[in-house]
Short mmCIF file of C-alpha atoms and ligand atoms in Angstrom, two decimals:
data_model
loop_
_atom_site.label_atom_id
_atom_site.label_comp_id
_atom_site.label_asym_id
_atom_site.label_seq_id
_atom_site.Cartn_x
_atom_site.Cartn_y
_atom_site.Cartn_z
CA UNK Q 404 -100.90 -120.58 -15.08
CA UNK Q 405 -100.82 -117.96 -12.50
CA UNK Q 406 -104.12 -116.84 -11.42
CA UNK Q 407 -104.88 -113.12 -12.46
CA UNK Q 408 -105.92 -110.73 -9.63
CA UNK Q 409 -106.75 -107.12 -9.94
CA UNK Q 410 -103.96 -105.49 -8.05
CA UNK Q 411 -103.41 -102.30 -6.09
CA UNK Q 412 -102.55 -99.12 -8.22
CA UNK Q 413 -98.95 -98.09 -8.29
CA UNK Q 414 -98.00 -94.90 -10.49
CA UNK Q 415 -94.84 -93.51 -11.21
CA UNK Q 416 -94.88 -89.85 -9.70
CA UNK Q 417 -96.37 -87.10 -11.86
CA UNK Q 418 -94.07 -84.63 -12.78
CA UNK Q 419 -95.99 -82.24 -13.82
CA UNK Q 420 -96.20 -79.53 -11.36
CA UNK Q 421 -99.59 -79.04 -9.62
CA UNK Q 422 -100.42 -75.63 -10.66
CA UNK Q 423 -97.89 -74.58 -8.38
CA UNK Q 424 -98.79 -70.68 -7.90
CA UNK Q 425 -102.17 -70.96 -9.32
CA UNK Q 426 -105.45 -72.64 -7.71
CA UNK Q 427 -104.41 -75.20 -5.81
CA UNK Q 428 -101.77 -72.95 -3.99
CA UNK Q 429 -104.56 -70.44 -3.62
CA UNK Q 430 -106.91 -72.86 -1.61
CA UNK Q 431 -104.07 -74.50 0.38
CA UNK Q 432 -103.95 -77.97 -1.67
CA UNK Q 433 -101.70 -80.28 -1.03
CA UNK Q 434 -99.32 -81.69 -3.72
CA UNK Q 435 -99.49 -85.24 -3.70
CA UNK Q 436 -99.60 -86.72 -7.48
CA UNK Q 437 -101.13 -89.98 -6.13
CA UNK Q 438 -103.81 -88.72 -4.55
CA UNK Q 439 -107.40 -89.62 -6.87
CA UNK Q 440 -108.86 -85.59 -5.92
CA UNK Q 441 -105.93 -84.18 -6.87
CA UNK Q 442 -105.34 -85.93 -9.99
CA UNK Q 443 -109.18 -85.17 -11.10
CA UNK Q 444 -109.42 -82.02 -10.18
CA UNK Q 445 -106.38 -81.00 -11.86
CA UNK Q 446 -107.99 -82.69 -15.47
CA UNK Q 447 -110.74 -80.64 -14.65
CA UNK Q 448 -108.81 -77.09 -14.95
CA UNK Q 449 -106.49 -77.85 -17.13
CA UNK Q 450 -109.75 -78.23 -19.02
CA UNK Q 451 -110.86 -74.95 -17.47
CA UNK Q 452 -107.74 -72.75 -18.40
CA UNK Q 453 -108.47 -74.09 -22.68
CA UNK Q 454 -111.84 -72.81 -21.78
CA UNK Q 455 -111.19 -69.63 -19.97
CA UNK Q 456 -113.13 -70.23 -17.67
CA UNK Q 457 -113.28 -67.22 -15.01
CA UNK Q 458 -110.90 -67.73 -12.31
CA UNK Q 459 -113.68 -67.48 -9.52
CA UNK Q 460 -115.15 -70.27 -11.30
CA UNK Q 461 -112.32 -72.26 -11.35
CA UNK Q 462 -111.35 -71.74 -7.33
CA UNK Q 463 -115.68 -72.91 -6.81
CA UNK Q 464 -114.99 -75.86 -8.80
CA UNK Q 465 -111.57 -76.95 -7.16
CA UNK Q 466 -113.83 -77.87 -3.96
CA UNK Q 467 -116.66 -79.34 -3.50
CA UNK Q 468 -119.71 -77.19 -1.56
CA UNK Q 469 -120.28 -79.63 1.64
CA UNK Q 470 -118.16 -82.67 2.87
CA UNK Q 471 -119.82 -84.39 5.81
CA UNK Q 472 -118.18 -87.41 7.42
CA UNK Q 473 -120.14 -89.55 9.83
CA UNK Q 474 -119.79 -92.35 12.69
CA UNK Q 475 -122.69 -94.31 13.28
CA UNK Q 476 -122.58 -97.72 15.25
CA UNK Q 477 -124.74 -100.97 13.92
CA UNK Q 478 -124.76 -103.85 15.89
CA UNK Q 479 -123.57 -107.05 14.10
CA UNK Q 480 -125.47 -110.16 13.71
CA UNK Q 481 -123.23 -111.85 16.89
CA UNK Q 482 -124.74 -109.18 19.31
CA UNK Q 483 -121.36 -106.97 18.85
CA UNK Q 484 -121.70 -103.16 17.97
CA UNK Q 485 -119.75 -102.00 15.21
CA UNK Q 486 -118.67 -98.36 14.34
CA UNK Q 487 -118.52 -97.20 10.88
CA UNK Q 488 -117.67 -94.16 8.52
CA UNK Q 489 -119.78 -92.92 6.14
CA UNK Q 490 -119.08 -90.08 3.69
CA UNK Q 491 -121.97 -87.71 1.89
CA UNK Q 492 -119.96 -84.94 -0.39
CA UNK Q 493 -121.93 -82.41 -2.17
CA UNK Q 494 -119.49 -81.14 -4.99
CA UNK Q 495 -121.76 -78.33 -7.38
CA UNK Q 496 -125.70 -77.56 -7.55
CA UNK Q 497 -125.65 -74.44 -9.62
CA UNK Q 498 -127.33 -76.82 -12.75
CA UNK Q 499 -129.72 -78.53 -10.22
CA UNK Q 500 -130.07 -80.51 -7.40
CA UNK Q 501 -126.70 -83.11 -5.90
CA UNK Q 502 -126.72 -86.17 -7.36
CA UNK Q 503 -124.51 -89.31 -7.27
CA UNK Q 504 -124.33 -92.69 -6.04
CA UNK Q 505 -123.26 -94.43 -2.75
CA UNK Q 506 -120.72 -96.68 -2.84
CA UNK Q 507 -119.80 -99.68 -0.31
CA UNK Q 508 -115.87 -100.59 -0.43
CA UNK Q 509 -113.56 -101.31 2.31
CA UNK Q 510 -111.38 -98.79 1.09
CA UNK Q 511 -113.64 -95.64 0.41
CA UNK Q 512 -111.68 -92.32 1.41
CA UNK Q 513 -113.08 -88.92 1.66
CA UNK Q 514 -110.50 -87.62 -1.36
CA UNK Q 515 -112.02 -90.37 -3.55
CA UNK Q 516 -115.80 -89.47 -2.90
CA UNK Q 517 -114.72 -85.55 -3.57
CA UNK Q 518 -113.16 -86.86 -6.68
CA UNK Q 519 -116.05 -88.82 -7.64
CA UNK Q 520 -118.87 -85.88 -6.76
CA UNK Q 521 -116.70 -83.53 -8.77
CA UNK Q 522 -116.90 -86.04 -11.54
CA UNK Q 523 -120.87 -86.36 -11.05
CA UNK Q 524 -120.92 -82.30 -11.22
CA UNK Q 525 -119.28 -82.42 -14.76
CA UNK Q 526 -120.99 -86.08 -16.13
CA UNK Q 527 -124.57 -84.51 -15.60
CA UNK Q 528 -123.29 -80.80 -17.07
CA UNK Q 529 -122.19 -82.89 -20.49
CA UNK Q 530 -125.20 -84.84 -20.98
CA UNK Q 531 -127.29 -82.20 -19.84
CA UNK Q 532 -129.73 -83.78 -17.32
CA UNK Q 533 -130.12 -80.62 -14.41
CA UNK Q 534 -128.37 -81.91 -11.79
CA UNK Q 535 -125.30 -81.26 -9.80
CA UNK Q 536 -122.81 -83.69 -8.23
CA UNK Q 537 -122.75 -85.57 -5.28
CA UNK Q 538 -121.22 -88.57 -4.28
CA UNK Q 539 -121.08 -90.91 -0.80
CA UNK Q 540 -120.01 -93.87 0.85
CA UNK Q 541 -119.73 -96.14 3.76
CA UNK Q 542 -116.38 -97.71 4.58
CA UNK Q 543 -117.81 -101.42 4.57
CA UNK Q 544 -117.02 -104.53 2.71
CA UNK Q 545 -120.53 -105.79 1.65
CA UNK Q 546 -119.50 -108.86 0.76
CA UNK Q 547 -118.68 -109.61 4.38
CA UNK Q 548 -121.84 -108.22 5.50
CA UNK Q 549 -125.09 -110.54 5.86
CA UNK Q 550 -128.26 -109.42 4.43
CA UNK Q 551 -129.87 -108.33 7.64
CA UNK Q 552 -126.58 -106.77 9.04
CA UNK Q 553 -126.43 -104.67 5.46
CA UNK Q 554 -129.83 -103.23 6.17
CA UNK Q 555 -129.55 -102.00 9.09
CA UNK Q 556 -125.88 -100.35 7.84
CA UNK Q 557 -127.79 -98.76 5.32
CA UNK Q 558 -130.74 -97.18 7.45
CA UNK Q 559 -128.26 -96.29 9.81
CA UNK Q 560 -126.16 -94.35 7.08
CA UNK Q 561 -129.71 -92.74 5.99
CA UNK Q 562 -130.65 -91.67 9.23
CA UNK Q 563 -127.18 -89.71 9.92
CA UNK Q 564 -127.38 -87.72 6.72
CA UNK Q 565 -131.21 -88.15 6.24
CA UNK Q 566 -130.80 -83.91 7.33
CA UNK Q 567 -128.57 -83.29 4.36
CA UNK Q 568 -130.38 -84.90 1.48
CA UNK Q 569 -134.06 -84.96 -0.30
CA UNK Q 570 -135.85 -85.56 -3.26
CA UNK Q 571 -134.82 -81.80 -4.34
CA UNK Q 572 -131.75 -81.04 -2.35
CA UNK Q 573 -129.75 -84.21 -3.35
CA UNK Q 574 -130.20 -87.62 -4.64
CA UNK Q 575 -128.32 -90.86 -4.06
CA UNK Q 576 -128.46 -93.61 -6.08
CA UNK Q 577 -126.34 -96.73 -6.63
CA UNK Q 578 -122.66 -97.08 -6.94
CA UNK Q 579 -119.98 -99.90 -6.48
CA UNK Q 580 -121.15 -102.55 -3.85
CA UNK Q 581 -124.70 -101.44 -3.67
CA UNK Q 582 -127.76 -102.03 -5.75
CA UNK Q 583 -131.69 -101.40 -5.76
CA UNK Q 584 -132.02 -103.74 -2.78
CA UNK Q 585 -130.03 -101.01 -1.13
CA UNK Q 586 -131.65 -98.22 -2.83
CA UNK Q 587 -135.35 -99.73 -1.31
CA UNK Q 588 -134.12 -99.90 1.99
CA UNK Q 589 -133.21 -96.01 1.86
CA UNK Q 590 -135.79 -94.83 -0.18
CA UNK Q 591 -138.00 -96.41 2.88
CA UNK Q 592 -135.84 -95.61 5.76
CA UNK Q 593 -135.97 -91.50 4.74
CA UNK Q 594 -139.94 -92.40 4.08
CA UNK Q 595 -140.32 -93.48 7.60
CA UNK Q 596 -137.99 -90.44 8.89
CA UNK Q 597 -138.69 -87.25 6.34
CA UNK Q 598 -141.27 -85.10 7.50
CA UNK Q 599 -145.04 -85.89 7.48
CA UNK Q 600 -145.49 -83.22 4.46
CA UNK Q 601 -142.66 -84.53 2.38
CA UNK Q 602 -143.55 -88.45 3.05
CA UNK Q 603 -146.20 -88.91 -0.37
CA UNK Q 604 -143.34 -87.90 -2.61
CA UNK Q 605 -140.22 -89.09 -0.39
CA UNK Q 606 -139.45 -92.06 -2.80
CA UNK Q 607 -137.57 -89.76 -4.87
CA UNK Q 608 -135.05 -89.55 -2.56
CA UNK Q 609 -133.11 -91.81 -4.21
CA UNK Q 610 -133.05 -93.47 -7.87
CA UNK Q 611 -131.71 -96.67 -8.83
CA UNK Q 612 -135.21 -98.31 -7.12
CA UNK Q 613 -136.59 -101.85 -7.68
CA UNK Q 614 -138.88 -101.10 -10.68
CA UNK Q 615 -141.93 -102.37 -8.16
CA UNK Q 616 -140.69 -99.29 -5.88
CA UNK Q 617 -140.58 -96.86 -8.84
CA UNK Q 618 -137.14 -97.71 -9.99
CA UNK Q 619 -137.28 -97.00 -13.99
CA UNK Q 620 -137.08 -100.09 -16.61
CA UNK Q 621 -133.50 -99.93 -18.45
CA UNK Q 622 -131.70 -98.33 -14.80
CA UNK Q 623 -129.84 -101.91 -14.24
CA UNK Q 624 -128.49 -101.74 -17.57
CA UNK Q 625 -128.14 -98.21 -17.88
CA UNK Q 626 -124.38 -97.08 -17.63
CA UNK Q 627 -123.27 -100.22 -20.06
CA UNK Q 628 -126.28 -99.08 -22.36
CA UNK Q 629 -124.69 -95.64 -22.12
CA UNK Q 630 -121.23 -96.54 -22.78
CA UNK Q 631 -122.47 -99.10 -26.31
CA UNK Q 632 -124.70 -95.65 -27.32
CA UNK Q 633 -121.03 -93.31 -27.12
CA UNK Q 634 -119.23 -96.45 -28.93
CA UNK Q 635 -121.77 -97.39 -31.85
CA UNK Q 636 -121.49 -93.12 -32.29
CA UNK Q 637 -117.80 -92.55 -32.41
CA UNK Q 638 -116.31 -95.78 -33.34
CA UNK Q 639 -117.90 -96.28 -36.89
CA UNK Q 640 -116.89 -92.89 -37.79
CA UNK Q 641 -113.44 -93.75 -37.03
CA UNK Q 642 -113.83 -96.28 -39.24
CA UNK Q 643 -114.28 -99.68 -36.57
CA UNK Q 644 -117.90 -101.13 -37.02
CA UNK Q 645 -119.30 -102.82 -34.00
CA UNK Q 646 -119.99 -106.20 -36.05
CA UNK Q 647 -116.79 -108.04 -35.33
CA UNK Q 648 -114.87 -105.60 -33.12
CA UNK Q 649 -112.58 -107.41 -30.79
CA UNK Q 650 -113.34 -106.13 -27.10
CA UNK Q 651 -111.94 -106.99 -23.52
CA UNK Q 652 -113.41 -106.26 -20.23
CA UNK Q 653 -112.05 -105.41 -16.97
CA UNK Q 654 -114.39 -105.53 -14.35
CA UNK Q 655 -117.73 -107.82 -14.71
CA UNK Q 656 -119.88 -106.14 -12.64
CA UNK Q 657 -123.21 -103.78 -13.23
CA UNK Q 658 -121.26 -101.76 -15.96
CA UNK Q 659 -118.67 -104.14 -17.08
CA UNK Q 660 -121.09 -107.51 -17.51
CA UNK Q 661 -124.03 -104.84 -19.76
CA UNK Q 662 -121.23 -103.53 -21.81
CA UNK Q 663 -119.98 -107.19 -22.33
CA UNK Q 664 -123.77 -108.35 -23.20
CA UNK Q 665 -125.02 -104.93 -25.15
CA UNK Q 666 -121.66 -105.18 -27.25
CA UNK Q 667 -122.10 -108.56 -28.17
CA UNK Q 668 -125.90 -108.72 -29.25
CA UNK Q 669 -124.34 -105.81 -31.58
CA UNK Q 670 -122.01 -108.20 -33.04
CA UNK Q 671 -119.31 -107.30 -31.41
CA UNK Q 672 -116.81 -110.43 -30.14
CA UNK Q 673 -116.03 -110.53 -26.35
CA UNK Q 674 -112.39 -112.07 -26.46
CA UNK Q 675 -111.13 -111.42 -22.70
CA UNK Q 676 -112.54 -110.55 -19.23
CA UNK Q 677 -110.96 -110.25 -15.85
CA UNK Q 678 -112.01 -109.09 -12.48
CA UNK Q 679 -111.17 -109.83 -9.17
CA UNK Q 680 -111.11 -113.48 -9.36
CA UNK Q 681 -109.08 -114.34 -12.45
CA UNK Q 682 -108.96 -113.41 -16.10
CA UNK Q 683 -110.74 -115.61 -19.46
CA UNK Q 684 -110.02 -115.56 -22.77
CA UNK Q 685 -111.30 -117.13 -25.60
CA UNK Q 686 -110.14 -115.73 -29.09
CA UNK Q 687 -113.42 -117.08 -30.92
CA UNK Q 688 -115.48 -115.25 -28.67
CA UNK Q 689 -116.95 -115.42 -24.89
CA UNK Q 690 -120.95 -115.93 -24.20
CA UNK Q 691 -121.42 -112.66 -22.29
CA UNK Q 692 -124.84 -113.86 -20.86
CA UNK Q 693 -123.90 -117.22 -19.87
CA UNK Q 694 -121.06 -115.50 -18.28
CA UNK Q 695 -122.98 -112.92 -16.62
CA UNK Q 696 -125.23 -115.61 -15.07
CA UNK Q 697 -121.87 -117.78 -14.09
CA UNK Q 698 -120.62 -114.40 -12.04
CA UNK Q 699 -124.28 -114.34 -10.74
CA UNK Q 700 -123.84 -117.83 -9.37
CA UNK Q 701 -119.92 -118.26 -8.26
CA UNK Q 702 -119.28 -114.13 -7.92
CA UNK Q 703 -116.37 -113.60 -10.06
CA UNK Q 704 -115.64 -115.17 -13.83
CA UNK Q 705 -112.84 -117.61 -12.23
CA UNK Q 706 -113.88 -120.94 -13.47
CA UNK Q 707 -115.99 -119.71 -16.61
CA UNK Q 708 -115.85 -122.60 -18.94
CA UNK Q 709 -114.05 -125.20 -17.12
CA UNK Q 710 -114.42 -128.78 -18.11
CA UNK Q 711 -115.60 -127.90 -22.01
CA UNK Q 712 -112.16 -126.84 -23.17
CA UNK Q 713 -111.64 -129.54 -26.04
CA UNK Q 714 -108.33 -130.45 -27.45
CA UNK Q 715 -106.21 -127.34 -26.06
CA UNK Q 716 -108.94 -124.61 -27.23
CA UNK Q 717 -112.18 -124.08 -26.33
CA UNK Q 718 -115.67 -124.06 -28.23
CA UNK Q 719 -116.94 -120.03 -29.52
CA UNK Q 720 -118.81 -118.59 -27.00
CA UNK Q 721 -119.27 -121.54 -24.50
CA UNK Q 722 -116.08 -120.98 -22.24
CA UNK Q 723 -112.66 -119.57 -22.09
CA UNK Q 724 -109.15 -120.41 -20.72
CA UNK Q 725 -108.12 -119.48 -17.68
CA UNK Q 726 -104.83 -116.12 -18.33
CA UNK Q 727 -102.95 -114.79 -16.14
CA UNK Q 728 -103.32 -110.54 -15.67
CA UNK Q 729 -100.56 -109.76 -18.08
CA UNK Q 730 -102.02 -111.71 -20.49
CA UNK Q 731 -105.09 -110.24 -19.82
CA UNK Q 732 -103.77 -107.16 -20.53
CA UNK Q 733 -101.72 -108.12 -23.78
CA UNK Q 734 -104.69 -109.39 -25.17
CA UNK Q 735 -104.80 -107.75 -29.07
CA UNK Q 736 -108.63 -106.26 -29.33
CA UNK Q 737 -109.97 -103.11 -31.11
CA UNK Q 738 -111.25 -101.87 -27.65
CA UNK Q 739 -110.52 -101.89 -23.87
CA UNK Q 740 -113.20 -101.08 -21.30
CA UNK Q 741 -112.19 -100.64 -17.78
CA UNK Q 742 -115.27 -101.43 -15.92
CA UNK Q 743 -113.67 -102.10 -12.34
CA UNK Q 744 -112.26 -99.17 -9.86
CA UNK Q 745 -110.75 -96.13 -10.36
CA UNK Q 746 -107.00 -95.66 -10.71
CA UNK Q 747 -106.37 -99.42 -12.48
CA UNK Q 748 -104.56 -98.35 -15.52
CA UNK Q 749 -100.97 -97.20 -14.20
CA UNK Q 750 -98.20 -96.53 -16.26
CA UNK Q 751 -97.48 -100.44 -16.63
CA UNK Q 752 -100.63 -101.55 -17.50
CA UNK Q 753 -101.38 -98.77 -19.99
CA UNK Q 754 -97.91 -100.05 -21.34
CA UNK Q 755 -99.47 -103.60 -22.19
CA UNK Q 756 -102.07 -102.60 -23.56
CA UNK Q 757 -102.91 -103.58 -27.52
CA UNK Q 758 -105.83 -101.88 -28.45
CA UNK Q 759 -107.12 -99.27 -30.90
CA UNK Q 760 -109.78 -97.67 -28.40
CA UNK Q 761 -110.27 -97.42 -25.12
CA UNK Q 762 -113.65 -96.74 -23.65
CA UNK Q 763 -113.83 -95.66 -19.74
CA UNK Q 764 -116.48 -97.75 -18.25
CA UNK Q 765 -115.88 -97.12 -13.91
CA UNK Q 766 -114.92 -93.49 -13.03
CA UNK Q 767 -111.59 -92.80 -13.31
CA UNK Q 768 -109.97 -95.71 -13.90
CA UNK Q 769 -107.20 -94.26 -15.24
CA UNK Q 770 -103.86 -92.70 -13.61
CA UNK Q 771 -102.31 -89.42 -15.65
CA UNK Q 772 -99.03 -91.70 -15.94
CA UNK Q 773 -101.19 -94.64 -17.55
CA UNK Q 774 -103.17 -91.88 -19.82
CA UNK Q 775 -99.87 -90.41 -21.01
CA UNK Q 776 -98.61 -94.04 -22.22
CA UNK Q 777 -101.43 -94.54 -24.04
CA UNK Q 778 -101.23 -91.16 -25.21
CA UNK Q 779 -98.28 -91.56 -26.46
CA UNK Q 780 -99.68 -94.71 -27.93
CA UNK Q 781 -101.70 -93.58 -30.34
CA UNK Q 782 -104.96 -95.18 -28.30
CA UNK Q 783 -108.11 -93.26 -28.36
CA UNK Q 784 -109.22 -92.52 -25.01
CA UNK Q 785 -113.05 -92.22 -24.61
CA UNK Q 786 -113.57 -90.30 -21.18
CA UNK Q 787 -115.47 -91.65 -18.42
CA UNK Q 788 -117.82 -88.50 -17.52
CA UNK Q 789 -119.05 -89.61 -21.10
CA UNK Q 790 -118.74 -93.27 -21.64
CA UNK Q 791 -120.58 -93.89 -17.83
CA UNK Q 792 -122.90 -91.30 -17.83
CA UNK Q 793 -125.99 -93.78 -19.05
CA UNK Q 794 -126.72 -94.43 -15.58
CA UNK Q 795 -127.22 -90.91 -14.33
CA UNK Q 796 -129.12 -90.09 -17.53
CA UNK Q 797 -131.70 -93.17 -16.79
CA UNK Q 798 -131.38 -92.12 -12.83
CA UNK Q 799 -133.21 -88.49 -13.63
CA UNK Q 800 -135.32 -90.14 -16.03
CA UNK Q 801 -136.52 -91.85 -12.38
CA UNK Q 802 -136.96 -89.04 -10.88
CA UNK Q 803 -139.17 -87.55 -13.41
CA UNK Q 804 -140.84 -90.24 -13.72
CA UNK Q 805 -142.02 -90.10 -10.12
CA UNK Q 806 -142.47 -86.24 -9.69
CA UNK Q 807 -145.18 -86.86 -12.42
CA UNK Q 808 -146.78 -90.27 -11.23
CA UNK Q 809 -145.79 -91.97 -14.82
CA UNK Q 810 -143.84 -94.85 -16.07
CA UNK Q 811 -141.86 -95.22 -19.40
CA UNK Q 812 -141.65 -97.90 -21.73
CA UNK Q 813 -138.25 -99.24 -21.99
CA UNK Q 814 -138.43 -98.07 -25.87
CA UNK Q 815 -138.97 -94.48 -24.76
CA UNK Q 816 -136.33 -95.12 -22.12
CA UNK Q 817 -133.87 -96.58 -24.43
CA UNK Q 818 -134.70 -93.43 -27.13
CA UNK Q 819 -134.45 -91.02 -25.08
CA UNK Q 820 -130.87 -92.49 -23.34
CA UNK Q 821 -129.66 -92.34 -26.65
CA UNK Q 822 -130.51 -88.99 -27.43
CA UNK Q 823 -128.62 -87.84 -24.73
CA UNK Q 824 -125.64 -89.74 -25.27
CA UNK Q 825 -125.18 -89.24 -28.70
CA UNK Q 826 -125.41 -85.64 -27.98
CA UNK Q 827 -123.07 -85.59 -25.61
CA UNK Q 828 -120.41 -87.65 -27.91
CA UNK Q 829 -121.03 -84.66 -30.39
CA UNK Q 830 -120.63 -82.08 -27.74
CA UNK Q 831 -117.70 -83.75 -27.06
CA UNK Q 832 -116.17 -84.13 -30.21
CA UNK Q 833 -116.98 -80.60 -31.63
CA UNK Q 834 -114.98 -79.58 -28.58
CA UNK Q 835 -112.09 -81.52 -29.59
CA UNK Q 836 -111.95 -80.16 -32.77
CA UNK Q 837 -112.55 -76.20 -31.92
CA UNK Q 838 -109.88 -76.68 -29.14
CA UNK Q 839 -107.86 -79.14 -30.68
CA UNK Q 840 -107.21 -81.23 -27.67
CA UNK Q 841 -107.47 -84.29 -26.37
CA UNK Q 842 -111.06 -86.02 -25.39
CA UNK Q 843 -110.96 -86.17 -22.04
CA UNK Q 844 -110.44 -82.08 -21.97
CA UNK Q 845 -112.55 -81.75 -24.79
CA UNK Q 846 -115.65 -83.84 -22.48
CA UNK Q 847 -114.61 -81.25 -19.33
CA UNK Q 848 -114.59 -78.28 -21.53
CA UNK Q 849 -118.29 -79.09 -23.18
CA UNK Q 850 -119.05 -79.91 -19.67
CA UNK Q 851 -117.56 -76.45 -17.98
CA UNK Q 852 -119.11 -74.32 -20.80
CA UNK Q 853 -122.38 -75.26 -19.66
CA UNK Q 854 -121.53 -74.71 -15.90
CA UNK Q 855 -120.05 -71.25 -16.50
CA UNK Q 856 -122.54 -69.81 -18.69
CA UNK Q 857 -125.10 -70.86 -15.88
CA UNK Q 858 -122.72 -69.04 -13.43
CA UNK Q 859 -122.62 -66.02 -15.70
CA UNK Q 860 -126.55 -65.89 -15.75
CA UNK Q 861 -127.00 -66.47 -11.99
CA UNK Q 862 -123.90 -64.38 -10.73
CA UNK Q 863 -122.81 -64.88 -7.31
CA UNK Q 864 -125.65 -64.21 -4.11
CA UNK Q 865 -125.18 -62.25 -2.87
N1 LIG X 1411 -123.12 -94.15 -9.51
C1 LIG X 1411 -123.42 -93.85 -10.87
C2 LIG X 1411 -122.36 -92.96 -11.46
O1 LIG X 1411 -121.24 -92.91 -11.00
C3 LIG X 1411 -124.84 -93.35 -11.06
C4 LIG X 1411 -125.21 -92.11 -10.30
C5 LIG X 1411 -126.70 -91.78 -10.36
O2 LIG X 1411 -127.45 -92.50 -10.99
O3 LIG X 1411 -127.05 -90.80 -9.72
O4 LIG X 1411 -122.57 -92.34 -12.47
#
């Protein structure tokens, strides 16, 4: 059988015109359907028009505050020197201070980290934690980098925007291809460089920490955590209990691999999983620990199972058959979850898909051509700025735990996460029904409505 990869995105071009004459044309935008900004940004105010929001609003929104783009050189483990590109984007503040992780990928852009800081901006409005959006990135493949040779990448990326962020300005945290090893190397690189009278409280820099650092407990599994809270909320009331739903996974990462392992201790049945290496199935159910610790070990679920497939099936919960993508894909389940990278879901995909729900684990995974098909589908789309925004939640929780020199339980941490995710899947929903539209607008509207009444308060300096 044809091993499943995750491929590139392709996407049918949208022909929707992009607010030709309106905001985009105002601030010079170009019109390229494909392109991840322009496609998120134009969710965001078609959200905004429902909303009425004020047009000022609307043009501040459309970009983000700061955009800086840096070189910085590391030298490589072989004595070479190596240049790379790192990105920092501040999208909003007027809620509080940038937040938003940094992300590692070989193919990191500086549309897709405007994209993703604009997302940030409107994740932390609808949950309500006071922050703003930020987002950054270093064009890198981590995977090809050695431990040592990652370190000094990161310090190096902290030193050249150490100017631009602090534990009240802006605050990274982690992201795709980095992790709280990461996050202790730059919460000690900007110690070792912030100013003598910020260094006692210069930890909180960054969240995401090594709990023995003053990470929080329940960060690691925070965004999956999230994502079950919105699910075991909504999908009841519409009438699918958790106990028994049939769920795939793309992507077994951080998010993907705790949505996979929270879903099933609920009683939920983990049929099919692919990421980068291949796709499993296994209609009786897959073990989502034993496969987390299998990724752990190998890096990708290729080869999950292997060797105790008996008599052309394979025993519940022990392994899985190896599928190819499509298959993958066709896979009949009550809900999806994209876990992986944004933009996955084209037109095609969303085409084979068989499910009743479909719950946005990664930002943006999904391209307006795939989110019309399943539209058009009848499939409930569950947006990402609420389905992902566990990790942000447990990130401030961080940083309040160390701007008052206290740690939380992982029962308050879990409470309190839940609180803020159920309320935003209200928020959401109560939006939905006032505006009758779909959930994705209704999340940006609940989201806007907080932004602009803060705008109406604080006016515009001067
Ligand atoms: N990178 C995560 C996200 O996209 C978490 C950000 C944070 O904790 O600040 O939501």
């Amino acid at each position: 059988m044809a091993k499943a990869t995750i491929a590139a995105p392709t996407d049918t071009p949208n022909t929707k015109s992009y607010r030709s004459g309106h905001v985009f044309d105002e601030l010079g935008m170009a019109h390229d359907p494909n392109n991840l900004y322009l496609q998120t940004i134009d969710a965001v105010l078609t959200a905004a028009e429902v909303l009425e929001l004020p047009h000022h609003l609307q043009l501040i929104l459309a970009q983000p505050k700061n955009e800086v783009m840096a070189h910085f050189p590391v030298k490589m483990n072989d004595g070479s020197y190596k240049l790379f590109k790192g990105y920092r984007v501040q999208h909003n503040n007027a809620l509080g201070p940038y937040k938003g992780g940094i992300r590692f990928h070989p193919e990191v852009s500086l549309d897709d980290v405007k994209a993703l800081s604009a997302l940030m901006t409107m994740k932390c409005s609808l949950v309500r934690v006071p922050f703003g959006g930020g987002k950054g990135g270093v064009k890198c493949d981590p995977r090809a980098l050695d431990r040592d040779e990652l370190m000094r990448v990161t310090r190096r990326f902290v030193s050249a925007i150490a100017s631009i962020i602090g534990p009240d300005h802006d605050i990274p945290a982690p992201d795709v291809g980095t992790n709280s090893q990461v996050m202790a190397w730059f919460a000690d690189t900007y110690q070792n460089i912030a100013g003598a009278n910020m260094r006692h409280d210069s930890l909180r820099v960054v969240t995401g920490k090594p709990i023995e650092m003053g990470g929080s407990v329940g960060r690691e599994k925070a965004t999956g955590q999230g994502l079950v809270d919105v699910v075991a909320e909504m999908l009841p009331a519409f009438g699918t209990p958790l106990e028994g739903m049939r769920v795939s996974v793309l992507g077994y990462g951080n998010v993907g691999s705790w949505v996979g392992r929270l879903l099933a201790e609920r009683g939920a049945i983990i049929v099919a999983v692919m990421d980068h290496t291949g796709a499993i199935h296994n209609e009786k159910g897959i073990d989502a620990q034993m496969l987390a610790e299998h990724c752990a070990e190998t890096g990708g679920v290729a080869g999950f199972g292997k060797g105790v497939a008996t008599n052309g099936g394979v025993k519940a919960g022990v392994g899985a058959d190896a599928i190819s993508e499509e298959e993958f894909y066709r896979t009949t389940v009550d809900l999806f979850v994209p876990a992986a990278l944004e933009q996955m879901i084209d037109e095609e995909k969303a085409g084979w898909l068989d499910c009743k729900y479909y719950a946005e684990g990664a930002n943006a995974p999904t391209t307006p051509a795939g989110e019309r098909v399943l539209m058009k589908n009848g499939v409930e789309i569950l947006p990402a700025i609420l389905c992902n925004a566990g990790g942000v939640t447990v990130s401030y929780f961080e940083w309040v735990q160390n701007k008052s020199n206290v740690t939380w339980d992982i029962e308050t941490v879990d409470r309190e996460l839940n609180k803020h995710m159920v309320l935003a899947a209200r928020r959401t929903q109560l939006a939905k029904h006032r505006y009758e539209c779909d959930m994705r607008t209704a999340a940006y509207i609940a989201a806007l409505d907080q932004i602009g009444k803060v705008y109406a308060m604080r006016g515009i300096f001067p």
